[in-house]
Coordinates of C-alpha atoms and ligand atoms in Angstrom, one line a residue:
M4 CA 15.7 11.0 26.9
A5 CA 16.0 14.6 28.0
A6 CA 13.1 16.9 27.8
A7 CA 12.4 17.6 24.2
Q8 CA 13.1 21.1 23.1
R9 CA 11.3 22.8 20.4
V10 CA 12.3 25.8 18.4
G11 CA 9.1 27.6 17.6
V12 CA 9.6 29.8 14.6
F13 CA 6.6 30.3 12.6
L14 CA 5.6 31.7 9.2
I15 CA 4.4 35.2 9.4
I16 CA 2.1 35.8 6.5
I17 CA 3.2 38.9 4.7
F18 CA 0.3 41.1 3.5
L19 CA 1.3 43.4 0.7
L20 CA -0.7 46.5 1.3
P21 CA -2.6 47.5 -1.8
P22 CA -1.2 51.1 -1.9
L23 CA 2.3 49.7 -2.2
R24 CA 1.5 48.1 -5.5
V25 CA 2.4 50.4 -8.3
A26 CA 1.9 48.4 -11.4
E27 CA 0.0 45.2 -12.3
P28 CA 1.7 42.5 -10.3
S29 CA 3.5 39.9 -12.3
V30 CA 2.1 36.4 -12.3
E31 CA 5.1 35.1 -10.3
A32 CA 4.6 37.7 -7.5
A33 CA 0.9 37.1 -7.3
G34 CA 1.4 33.4 -7.0
S35 CA 3.8 33.7 -4.2
V36 CA 2.0 36.2 -2.0
A37 CA -0.7 34.9 0.4
G38 CA -3.2 37.4 1.4
P39 CA -6.3 39.4 0.5
A40 CA -4.6 40.9 -2.5
A41 CA -4.2 37.5 -4.3
P42 CA -6.3 37.2 -7.4
P43 CA -9.5 35.1 -7.1
E44 CA -8.9 31.4 -7.5
T45 CA -10.6 28.9 -9.7
G46 CA -13.1 26.6 -8.0
A47 CA -10.8 23.6 -8.1
A48 CA -7.9 25.5 -6.6
A49 CA -10.0 26.8 -3.8
R50 CA -11.3 23.4 -3.0
A51 CA -7.9 21.8 -3.0
R52 CA -6.1 24.5 -0.9
P53 CA -7.1 23.6 2.6
R54 CA -6.1 20.0 1.9
S55 CA -2.6 20.9 0.7
A56 CA -1.4 22.0 4.1
P57 CA 1.8 20.1 4.7
A58 CA 2.6 17.9 7.6
P59 CA 3.2 19.8 10.9
V60 CA 6.7 20.4 12.0
T61 CA 6.3 18.8 15.4
D62 CA 4.8 15.5 16.3
V63 CA 3.0 15.9 19.6
A64 CA 2.9 12.1 20.2
K65 CA 6.7 12.2 20.4
L66 CA 6.9 15.3 22.7
C67 CA 7.1 14.6 26.4
V68 CA 8.0 17.2 28.9
C69 CA 8.0 15.0 32.0
D70 CA 10.5 12.5 30.5
L71 CA 13.6 13.6 32.5
L72 CA 15.6 10.5 33.1
V73 CA 17.6 9.1 30.3
A74 CA 16.6 5.5 29.3
Q75 CA 14.6 5.2 32.5
C76 CA 10.9 5.4 33.2
D77 CA 9.9 8.6 35.0
A78 CA 7.1 7.9 37.6
N79 CA 3.7 9.1 36.5
C80 CA 5.0 10.3 33.2
C81 CA 2.5 8.7 30.9
C82 CA 4.2 9.9 27.7
D83 CA 7.7 8.5 28.6
P84 CA 8.7 6.1 25.8
D85 CA 10.9 4.2 28.3
C86 CA 7.9 3.1 30.4
S87 CA 6.5 -0.4 29.8
A88 CA 3.1 -1.7 30.5
D89 CA 4.4 -3.0 33.8
D90 CA 5.5 0.6 34.8
F91 CA 2.2 2.0 33.8
S92 CA 0.4 -0.4 36.1
L93 CA 2.2 1.2 39.0
F94 CA 1.3 4.8 38.1
T95 CA -1.3 6.6 40.2
T96 CA -1.9 9.5 37.8
C97 CA -0.6 11.0 34.6
S98 CA 1.5 14.0 35.7
V99 CA 1.1 15.6 32.2
P100 CA -2.3 14.6 30.9
I101 CA -2.3 16.5 27.7
V102 CA 0.6 17.5 25.3
T103 CA -0.1 20.0 22.6
G104 CA 2.0 21.7 20.0
D105 CA 2.1 25.5 19.6
S106 CA -1.2 27.1 20.8
R107 CA -1.0 29.7 18.0
L108 CA -1.8 27.1 15.4
C109 CA -5.4 27.0 14.1
S110 CA -5.7 23.3 14.3
Q111 CA -3.3 21.1 16.1
K112 CA -2.9 17.6 17.3
A113 CA -3.0 17.0 21.1
A114 CA -1.8 13.9 22.7
V115 CA -4.1 12.9 25.7
Y116 CA -2.8 10.5 28.3
S117 CA -4.9 9.0 31.1
L118 CA -4.9 5.9 33.2
D119 CA -7.5 3.2 33.2
V120 CA -7.4 2.3 36.9
E121 CA -10.3 -0.1 36.6
A122 CA -8.3 -2.4 34.3
N123 CA -6.3 -5.1 36.0
P124 CA -3.5 -4.2 36.0
P125 CA -4.1 -0.5 35.4
E126 CA -3.3 0.5 31.9
R127 CA -2.3 3.7 30.1
I128 CA -4.7 5.1 27.5
F129 CA -3.3 7.2 24.7
K130 CA -5.3 9.3 22.3
L131 CA -4.5 11.7 19.6
I132 CA -7.1 14.4 19.1
D133 CA -7.5 17.5 17.0
Q134 CA -7.8 20.8 18.8
V135 CA -9.2 23.8 17.1
N136 CA -8.1 27.4 17.9
P137 CA -11.0 29.8 17.3
S138 CA -8.7 32.8 17.2
V139 CA -8.9 34.8 13.9
F140 CA -5.2 35.4 14.0
C141 CA -4.2 31.7 14.3
I142 CA -1.4 30.4 12.2
H143 CA -2.6 28.0 9.6
A144 CA 0.5 25.9 9.0
T145 CA 4.2 26.1 9.7
N146 CA 5.3 25.0 6.3
Y147 CA 7.9 27.5 5.5
E148 CA 11.0 25.5 6.3
Q149 CA 13.5 28.3 5.6
A150 CA 11.8 30.4 8.3
L151 CA 13.2 27.9 10.9
S152 CA 16.7 29.2 10.3
F153 CA 18.3 32.5 9.1
S154 CA 19.9 32.6 5.7
S155 CA 22.7 34.9 5.1
P156 CA 21.7 37.8 2.9
E157 CA 23.4 38.1 -0.5
M158 CA 26.0 40.8 -0.6
P159 CA 25.9 42.9 -3.8
T160 CA 29.0 42.4 -5.9
A161 CA 29.9 43.4 -9.4
E162 CA 28.7 40.0 -10.7
N163 CA 25.3 39.8 -9.1
F164 CA 24.3 43.5 -8.9
D165 CA 22.1 43.4 -12.0
Q166 CA 20.3 40.3 -10.9
L167 CA 19.7 41.7 -7.4
L168 CA 18.5 45.0 -8.9
K169 CA 16.0 43.2 -11.0
R170 CA 14.7 41.3 -8.0
F171 CA 14.6 44.0 -5.4
G172 CA 14.7 47.2 -7.5
S173 CA 11.0 47.7 -7.9
A174 CA 8.5 49.2 -5.4
A175 CA 7.2 45.7 -4.5
F176 CA 9.2 42.5 -4.3
S177 CA 8.6 39.0 -3.0
A178 CA 10.9 37.7 -0.3
E179 CA 9.7 34.1 -0.7
P180 CA 11.9 31.7 -2.6
D181 CA 10.8 30.3 -5.9
N182 CA 10.0 26.9 -4.4
W183 CA 7.3 28.4 -2.2
N184 CA 4.6 26.0 -3.1
M185 CA 1.4 27.0 -1.4
N186 CA -0.5 27.4 -4.6
T187 CA 1.4 25.2 -7.0
D188 CA -0.2 22.1 -5.5
A189 CA -3.6 23.2 -6.7
H190 CA -2.4 23.2 -10.3
N191 CA -1.3 19.6 -10.1
P192 CA -4.0 17.7 -11.8
S193 CA -3.7 14.7 -9.5
D194 CA -4.8 16.8 -6.6
V195 CA -8.1 17.9 -8.3
N196 CA -9.6 14.6 -7.0
E197 CA -8.2 15.1 -3.6
T198 CA -11.5 16.0 -2.0
Y199 CA -12.8 12.7 -3.3
R200 CA -10.6 10.4 -1.4
Y201 CA -9.7 9.8 2.3
E202 CA -6.5 11.1 3.6
Y203 CA -4.7 10.2 6.8
G204 CA -6.6 11.4 9.8
V205 CA -9.7 12.6 8.0
P206 CA -12.8 11.5 9.9
I207 CA -14.5 8.5 8.2
Q208 CA -17.9 9.8 7.0
T209 CA -21.1 7.9 7.3
V210 CA -24.6 8.5 6.0
D211 CA -25.5 10.6 9.0
A212 CA -22.2 12.0 10.3
F213 CA -19.0 10.1 10.9
L214 CA -17.9 6.7 12.2
R215 CA -17.4 7.1 15.9
L216 CA -15.0 5.3 18.2
P217 CA -16.3 5.8 21.7
S218 CA -13.6 6.9 24.0
P219 CA -13.0 8.4 27.5
V220 CA -12.7 12.1 27.0
V221 CA -12.9 13.9 30.4
S222 CA -13.5 11.0 32.7
S223 CA -13.5 7.3 32.1
W224 CA -17.1 7.4 30.9
C225 CA -17.6 6.8 27.2
S226 CA -18.1 9.7 24.9
D227 CA -19.5 9.1 21.5
A228 CA -18.0 12.2 19.9
N229 CA -14.6 10.8 19.0
P230 CA -14.5 10.4 15.2
A231 CA -12.4 7.5 13.7
G232 CA -9.7 9.0 11.5
F233 CA -8.8 7.3 8.2
L234 CA -5.7 5.1 8.7
V235 CA -5.4 6.1 12.4
N236 CA -5.3 2.8 14.3
Q237 CA -6.9 3.3 17.7
A238 CA -7.8 1.3 20.7
T239 CA -9.9 2.8 23.4
K240 CA -11.6 1.6 26.6
C241 CA -14.3 3.4 28.5
T242 CA -17.1 2.8 30.9
R243 CA -20.9 2.9 30.3
S244 CA -23.6 2.8 32.9
V245 CA -26.1 0.0 32.4
S246 CA -29.0 -1.6 34.2
V247 CA -30.8 -4.8 33.6
E248 CA -34.2 -3.2 33.6
K249 CA -33.4 -0.7 30.9
C250 CA -30.8 -2.6 28.9
D251 CA -32.9 -3.1 25.8
N252 CA -33.3 0.6 25.6
I253 CA -29.7 1.6 25.9
Q254 CA -28.4 2.3 22.3
A255 CA -24.7 2.1 23.1
V256 CA -24.9 -1.5 24.3
S257 CA -26.7 -2.7 21.2
M258 CA -24.9 -4.1 18.2
L259 CA -27.2 -2.1 15.9
F260 CA -25.7 1.2 17.2
Y261 CA -22.3 0.2 15.8
I262 CA -23.3 -1.1 12.4
S263 CA -26.4 0.8 11.4
S264 CA -25.0 3.7 9.5
S265 CA -23.2 2.8 6.3
I266 CA -19.8 4.3 5.6
L267 CA -19.2 6.6 2.6
A268 CA -16.6 5.0 0.2
V269 CA -15.0 8.4 -0.3
P270 CA -15.9 11.7 1.4
K271 CA -19.1 13.3 0.2
S272 CA -19.8 10.5 -2.2
S273 CA -23.1 8.7 -2.6
H274 CA -21.4 5.3 -2.8
M275 CA -21.9 3.5 0.5
V276 CA -20.2 0.6 2.2
N277 CA -22.2 -1.4 4.7
I278 CA -20.6 -2.5 7.9
T279 CA -20.7 -6.2 7.9
V280 CA -20.5 -8.4 11.1
Q281 CA -17.3 -10.4 10.9
S282 CA -17.6 -12.4 14.1
I283 CA -19.4 -12.5 17.4
V284 CA -17.8 -13.8 20.5
V285 CA -20.1 -14.4 23.4
Q286 CA -18.8 -14.0 26.9
S287 CA -20.6 -15.7 29.8
L288 CA -21.0 -14.4 33.3
N289 CA -17.9 -16.2 34.4
G290 CA -15.8 -14.8 31.6
M291 CA -15.8 -17.9 29.3
R292 CA -15.7 -16.8 25.7
T293 CA -17.2 -18.8 22.7
L294 CA -17.2 -17.9 19.1
L295 CA -20.6 -18.0 17.4
N296 CA -20.9 -20.1 14.2
S297 CA -23.2 -17.9 12.2
S298 CA -21.8 -14.4 12.3
D299 CA -24.3 -12.4 10.3
A300 CA -27.0 -12.7 12.9
L301 CA -27.9 -9.5 14.7
R302 CA -28.1 -10.1 18.4
L303 CA -29.9 -7.4 20.3
P304 CA -29.9 -6.9 24.0
M305 CA -32.7 -8.9 25.7
I306 CA -33.8 -9.4 29.2
S307 CA -34.1 -13.0 30.3
D308 CA -34.3 -14.5 33.8
E309 CA -33.2 -11.2 35.5
L310 CA -30.2 -11.1 33.2
C311 CA -29.5 -9.0 30.2
I312 CA -27.8 -10.8 27.4
N313 CA -26.1 -9.6 24.2
I314 CA -24.6 -6.5 25.8
V315 CA -21.8 -5.1 23.6
H316 CA -18.6 -5.3 25.5
G317 CA -16.2 -4.7 22.6
V318 CA -16.2 -3.7 19.0
S319 CA -13.4 -4.0 16.6
Y320 CA -13.7 -2.4 13.2
H321 CA -11.6 -3.5 10.3
I322 CA -11.5 -1.2 7.3
T323 CA -10.1 -2.2 3.9
Y324 CA -9.1 0.5 1.5
T325 CA -7.4 1.0 -1.8
D326 CA -4.3 2.9 -2.6
T327 CA -6.5 5.7 -4.0
G328 CA -7.9 6.3 -0.5
E329 CA -11.3 4.7 -1.1
I330 CA -12.9 2.5 1.5
I331 CA -14.1 -0.8 0.0
E332 CA -15.0 -2.9 3.0
A333 CA -15.9 -2.4 6.6
A334 CA -16.3 -5.2 9.0
A335 CA -17.0 -5.3 12.7
S336 CA -16.2 -8.0 15.3
F337 CA -18.2 -8.0 18.5
V338 CA -17.8 -9.3 22.0
L339 CA -21.2 -9.6 23.6
G340 CA -21.7 -10.3 27.3
V341 CA -24.2 -10.8 30.0
I342 CA -25.0 -8.6 33.0
N343 CA -26.9 -9.3 36.1
K344 CA -28.8 -7.1 38.5
E345 CA -25.7 -6.1 40.5
V346 CA -23.9 -4.6 37.5
L347 CA -24.3 -0.9 37.3
S348 CA -21.6 -0.2 34.7
I349 CA -19.5 -2.1 32.1
Q350 CA -16.3 -1.4 30.5
Q351 CA -16.4 -1.4 26.7
S352 CA -13.3 -1.6 24.4
F353 CA -13.2 -0.3 20.9
E354 CA -10.6 -0.7 18.2
I355 CA -10.2 0.2 14.6
S356 CA -7.6 -1.0 12.1
F357 CA -6.9 -0.6 8.4
T358 CA -5.7 -2.8 5.6
Q359 CA -4.8 -1.8 2.1
V360 CA -5.8 -4.1 -0.7
N361 CA -3.3 -4.7 -3.3
T362 CA -4.8 -5.7 -6.6
K363 CA -1.6 -5.5 -8.6
P364 CA 0.2 -8.8 -9.5
V365 CA 3.2 -9.8 -7.5
P366 CA 6.1 -7.7 -8.9
L367 CA 9.4 -9.3 -9.7
S368 CA 12.0 -8.6 -7.1
G369 CA 15.0 -8.2 -9.4
N370 CA 16.1 -9.6 -12.7
P371 CA 17.6 -12.1 -12.3
G372 CA 19.0 -11.6 -8.8
Y373 CA 17.2 -10.1 -5.8
V374 CA 17.4 -6.4 -5.3
V375 CA 17.9 -5.1 -1.8
G376 CA 14.6 -3.7 -0.4
L377 CA 12.2 -5.7 -2.6
P378 CA 9.9 -8.4 -1.2
I379 CA 10.9 -12.1 -1.1
R380 CA 8.7 -14.0 -3.5
A381 CA 7.1 -17.0 -1.9
G382 CA 4.5 -19.6 -2.6
F383 CA 3.0 -23.0 -2.2
R384 CA 3.3 -26.1 -4.2
P385 CA 0.2 -28.3 -4.4
Q386 CA 0.8 -31.9 -5.4
G387 CA 2.0 -32.2 -8.9
S388 CA 1.8 -28.6 -10.0
G389 CA 4.0 -25.5 -10.3
I390 CA 4.4 -22.9 -7.6
I391 CA 1.3 -21.0 -6.7
Q392 CA 1.9 -17.4 -5.5
N393 CA -0.5 -15.3 -3.6
A394 CA -1.1 -12.1 -5.6
N395 CA -1.1 -9.9 -2.5
K396 CA 2.3 -8.7 -1.2
Y397 CA 1.1 -9.7 2.3
G398 CA 0.8 -13.2 0.9
Q399 CA 4.6 -13.3 0.4
L400 CA 7.1 -14.0 3.0
T401 CA 6.0 -11.7 5.9
I402 CA 6.6 -11.2 9.6
L403 CA 4.5 -10.0 12.4
Q404 CA 4.1 -6.2 12.5
S405 CA 4.9 -4.4 15.7
T406 CA 2.1 -2.1 16.8
S407 CA 2.0 0.8 19.2
H408 CA -0.2 -0.9 21.8
Q409 CA 2.0 -4.1 21.6
D410 CA -0.9 -6.3 22.4
C411 CA -0.4 -9.6 20.6
L412 CA -4.0 -10.6 20.5
A413 CA -5.1 -7.3 19.2
A414 CA -2.2 -7.3 16.6
Q415 CA -3.4 -10.6 15.1
G416 CA -3.3 -10.4 11.3
A417 CA -1.1 -7.3 11.0
R418 CA 2.0 -8.3 9.0
I419 CA 4.6 -6.6 6.9
P420 CA 6.5 -8.1 4.0
I421 CA 10.1 -9.2 4.5
L422 CA 12.4 -7.2 2.2
F423 CA 15.5 -8.7 0.7
G424 CA 18.6 -7.7 2.6
Y425 CA 16.8 -6.0 5.5
N426 CA 17.3 -7.6 8.8
M427 CA 14.2 -7.0 10.8
I428 CA 12.9 -7.7 14.3
S429 CA 9.3 -7.2 15.5
G430 CA 7.3 -8.3 18.5
C431 CA 4.4 -7.9 20.8
K432 CA 3.4 -8.6 24.4
L433 CA 1.1 -11.3 25.5
R434 CA -0.8 -11.1 28.7
I435 CA -1.3 -14.6 30.2
T436 CA -4.0 -15.2 32.7
A437 CA -4.6 -18.2 34.8
A438 CA -7.7 -19.0 32.8
M439 CA -5.8 -19.5 29.5
K440 CA -5.6 -23.0 28.3
C441 CA -2.3 -24.2 26.9
Q442 CA -3.4 -25.9 23.6
P443 CA -5.6 -23.1 22.2
L444 CA -3.0 -20.5 23.3
A445 CA -0.2 -22.4 21.6
Q446 CA -2.2 -22.5 18.4
T447 CA -3.0 -18.8 18.6
L448 CA 0.6 -17.9 19.0
L449 CA 1.7 -20.1 16.2
D450 CA -0.9 -18.4 13.9
L451 CA 0.3 -15.1 15.1
L452 CA 4.0 -15.8 14.4
K453 CA 3.5 -17.5 11.1
G454 CA 0.5 -15.6 9.8
Q455 CA -2.5 -17.1 8.1
S456 CA -0.6 -18.9 5.4
F457 CA 3.0 -19.4 5.9
P458 CA 4.6 -20.2 2.5
E459 CA 6.4 -23.5 1.7
Y460 CA 8.7 -22.2 -1.0
V461 CA 10.8 -19.1 -1.7
A462 CA 12.0 -18.1 -5.1
S463 CA 15.8 -18.4 -5.4
F464 CA 15.9 -15.5 -7.9
G465 CA 14.0 -12.3 -8.1
N466 CA 12.5 -13.4 -11.5
S467 CA 12.0 -17.2 -10.8
Q468 CA 9.0 -18.4 -12.8
A469 CA 6.2 -20.4 -11.1
Q470 CA 6.6 -23.3 -13.5
D471 CA 10.3 -23.8 -12.8
V472 CA 9.9 -25.7 -9.6
L473 CA 13.7 -26.2 -9.2
D474 CA 14.1 -22.5 -9.1
W475 CA 12.3 -22.5 -5.7
V476 CA 13.9 -23.3 -2.4
P477 CA 11.8 -25.2 0.2
I478 CA 11.6 -23.5 3.6
T479 CA 13.2 -25.7 6.3
H480 CA 11.4 -25.7 9.6
L481 CA 13.4 -26.2 12.8
H482 CA 12.1 -26.4 16.3
T483 CA 13.9 -25.7 19.5
S484 CA 12.0 -26.5 22.6
E485 CA 12.2 -27.7 26.2
Q486 CA 10.7 -31.0 27.2
S487 CA 7.5 -30.5 29.1
S488 CA 3.8 -31.0 28.7
C489 CA 2.8 -27.5 27.8
Q490 CA 4.9 -25.7 25.2
I491 CA 3.9 -22.3 23.8
P492 CA 5.8 -20.8 20.8
V493 CA 7.5 -17.5 21.7
S494 CA 9.6 -16.6 18.7
L495 CA 10.0 -17.2 15.0
E496 CA 13.5 -16.6 13.5
I497 CA 13.8 -16.7 9.8
E498 CA 17.2 -17.0 8.3
V499 CA 17.8 -16.4 4.6
K500 CA 21.1 -17.5 3.2
W501 CA 22.1 -16.1 -0.1
T502 CA 25.1 -16.1 -2.4
K503 CA 26.4 -13.9 -5.1
Y504 CA 26.0 -15.7 -8.4
G505 CA 27.3 -15.0 -11.9
S506 CA 30.1 -12.7 -13.0
L507 CA 32.3 -10.9 -10.6
V508 CA 31.5 -7.5 -12.2
N509 CA 27.8 -7.8 -11.8
P510 CA 27.0 -10.5 -9.2
Q511 CA 23.4 -11.4 -8.7
A512 CA 21.9 -12.3 -5.3
R513 CA 20.5 -15.8 -5.2
I514 CA 18.7 -17.3 -2.2
V515 CA 20.0 -20.8 -1.4
N516 CA 18.5 -21.7 1.9
V517 CA 15.7 -20.5 4.1
T518 CA 15.1 -21.8 7.6
A519 CA 12.3 -20.9 10.0
T520 CA 13.0 -21.7 13.6
I521 CA 10.2 -21.7 16.2
T522 CA 11.4 -21.5 19.8
T523 CA 8.9 -22.6 22.4
T524 CA 8.9 -22.2 26.1
T525 CA 7.1 -24.0 29.0
L526 CA 3.9 -22.4 30.2
K527 CA 3.6 -22.8 33.9
Q528 CA 0.1 -22.8 35.3
L529 CA -0.4 -19.5 37.1
P530 CA -2.2 -19.4 40.4
S531 CA -5.8 -18.1 39.8
G532 CA -6.2 -14.4 39.6
R533 CA -2.5 -13.8 38.7
E534 CA -1.3 -12.8 35.3
K535 CA 2.0 -12.1 33.6
T536 CA 3.2 -10.6 30.4
I537 CA 5.6 -12.4 28.0
P538 CA 7.3 -11.0 24.9
I539 CA 6.7 -12.6 21.6
T540 CA 9.3 -11.9 18.9
S541 CA 9.8 -12.6 15.3
S542 CA 12.9 -11.7 13.3
V543 CA 14.6 -12.2 9.9
V544 CA 18.3 -12.3 9.2
F545 CA 20.0 -12.3 5.8
T546 CA 23.4 -14.1 5.7
D547 CA 25.7 -13.8 2.7
I548 CA 27.4 -17.2 2.5
S549 CA 29.3 -16.6 -0.7
S550 CA 33.0 -17.3 -0.2
P551 CA 34.8 -14.1 -0.9
A552 CA 36.7 -13.9 -4.1
E553 CA 40.5 -14.0 -3.3
P554 CA 43.4 -13.1 -5.5
G555 CA 45.7 -16.1 -6.0
Y556 CA 49.3 -15.9 -4.9
K557 CA 52.2 -18.1 -5.6
A558 CA 53.7 -19.6 -2.5
W559 CA 55.8 -17.1 -0.7
P560 CA 59.6 -17.8 -0.7
T561 CA 60.6 -19.2 2.7
I562 CA 63.7 -18.1 4.5
N563 CA 65.9 -20.8 5.7
V564 CA 67.6 -19.5 8.9
K565 CA 69.9 -21.4 11.0
L566 CA 71.2 -19.9 14.2
P567 CA 74.2 -21.1 16.1
F568 CA 73.2 -23.7 18.7
D569 CA 74.2 -21.4 21.6
F570 CA 72.6 -18.2 20.2
F571 CA 70.2 -17.7 23.3
F572 CA 73.0 -18.9 25.6
P573 CA 72.5 -16.8 28.9
F574 CA 68.7 -17.2 28.7
V575 CA 68.1 -20.8 28.1
Ligands
NAG29 C1 -10.8 11.9 -10.8 O1 -11.5 10.7 -10.5 C2 -12.3 10.2 -11.5 C3 -13.2 9.0 -11.0 O2 -12.5 8.3 -10.0 C4 -11.4 9.7 -12.6 O3 -12.1 9.2 -13.7 C5 -10.6 10.9 -13.1 O4 -9.6 10.5 -14.1 C6 -9.8 11.5 -11.9 N1 -9.2 12.8 -12.4 C7 -7.9 13.0 -12.2 C8 -7.4 14.3 -12.7 O5 -7.2 12.2 -11.6
NAG30 C1 -26.4 -2.1 2.5 O1 -27.5 -2.2 3.4 C2 -28.7 -1.7 2.8 C3 -29.8 -1.7 3.9 O2 -29.6 -2.7 4.8 C4 -29.2 -2.7 1.7 O3 -30.4 -2.2 1.1 C5 -28.1 -2.6 0.6 O4 -28.4 -3.5 -0.4 C6 -26.7 -3.0 1.2 N1 -25.7 -2.8 0.3 C7 -24.8 -3.7 0.0 C8 -23.8 -3.4 -1.0 O5 -24.7 -4.8 0.6
NAG31 C1 -20.7 -24.7 15.8 O1 -20.3 -25.6 14.9 C2 -19.7 -26.8 15.5 C3 -19.2 -27.7 14.4 O2 -19.1 -27.1 13.2 C4 -20.8 -27.5 16.3 O3 -20.2 -28.6 17.0 C5 -21.3 -26.5 17.4 O4 -22.4 -27.1 18.1 C6 -21.8 -25.2 16.7 N1 -22.2 -24.3 17.7 C7 -23.3 -23.6 17.6 C8 -23.6 -22.6 18.7 O5 -24.1 -23.7 16.7
NAG32 C1 19.1 -25.4 4.8 O1 19.9 -25.5 5.9 C2 19.5 -26.4 6.9 C3 20.4 -26.2 8.1 O2 21.7 -25.9 7.8 C4 19.4 -27.8 6.4 O3 18.9 -28.6 7.4 C5 18.5 -27.8 5.2 O4 18.5 -29.1 4.6 C6 18.9 -26.8 4.2 N1 17.9 -26.8 3.1 C7 18.2 -26.9 1.8 C8 17.0 -26.8 0.9 O5 19.3 -27.0 1.4

């Protein structure tokens, strides 16, 4: 991709100087002029205004000035989308460590790139942070789309003269179009509650301040100032200094530090959500990991036999929210480890992910036939009963969701519904180390590809009823594999065959066959200390197998030609 070019045209706020005003401003003009002359606003409007700033025109995460080669990875260009994890492992530095939008904006996103050279292999770290411009004359938002191009002025003609005179004929006029909507948002009743719900990127508030996701800011050392933004999935890694003697006094290596302050369900509310401990994995000195049975126990750092146990190596937060932007559940999974006297610093990894709850019942996906773009209804059939459907849309037919960091093990559980008629492909990358055992790895990958509960049946029509078992198509499972002792699944392909059913004028889509094919590959034992990355993919394909309707013809008349026997004479 060539270096991204930006056209920076910004809204210039027009201040109408009070002496220019001759008469009382009309309501329309007052509403469309931003500046000190605007009438005082009601409390609700004033509160809602800073939140109604529209999305920025440029996305810094997509800007990359060092990306010069088309479809090739530029060396040391950490923002180049063509670079893979393998390329990053060969980088020595990030030539462009920070990408920001226009510096004249009051608040802007900045994309920060760095390399984690201590990881094996080295990895790129990407963070999106908010930068604040303290200047009084900063630009609040570039939301005036028309300002990005010139519109041709209207030439007065005999037809439009009166209308133009009415608009521009007075001492003051507004140049903004009618759809200028800086203030109209505030009058929308649904926005009155805006302050009382989380919006994308807003720091998650806790009783004392906000939920923090430690991250490397200037160096690779952890800084605790990075707020976790609502719906911003993040994964960070940073280094903390530790010592066995003082380990029970270092807050940042104690589980308590990460779960002690409750989260506010919505900003400024008094309703709190406690952070529960979802799971604890304990890592021994030699790297062996075991999952603890009882998860709600709090394990604090302790010195025993010249070792310090229960040191936090990793925290993964999982936040569940509703469609109204309210947090209803917060859970944390921990990786705890042991350090000995030689260890002076540890690397900690942090992660946060978000899941929306869907409390609505499964909607129909068409009536009767499936409608393109709606989910495929799926379910289970326990012995001797009708079909049981999961009420959550993520309990329907789903596939693995691709994530930005592409790490399969981190992506576990993230799935998206399969939509009728949309072919999709998604995937992630799995880092295999010599220490990984075949059997548990194969099971993990199968769970990853198929999700927690892969359905047994799919509704053949968008409105199939649960009690009409014959209206449901069983999913056929196929396996393709090589013969060897250790097989790990690497892809899941779902094929949905459907036909057009009913009258020619208004045919209805009906699913007739669904197959799920798991492809496995042989996992060769790696020499110790080596690792490799393999891609894991899942896909869904929709195939229309209806035979096309053909107009019928009578048999064409045949021509009975007879040539004289020596017709081709000189040639044969
Ligand atoms: C604001 O939120 C409250 C409580 O959640 C709700 O009862 C009320 O209807 C909401 N108001 C508007 C205008 O949406
Ligand atoms: C949250 O934690 C506090 C203190 O540990 C406890 O008093 C409160 O009952 C908890 N709330 C919920 C909803 O579990
Ligand atoms: C966890 O549970 C399993 C079986 O449920 C048991 O064999 C194992 O000893 C338990 N581990 C611990 C640490 O309690
Ligand atoms: C779907 O197609 C597969 C392969 O063509 C076949 O084995 C399977 O029996 C079919 N399933 C149904 C329910 O017809």
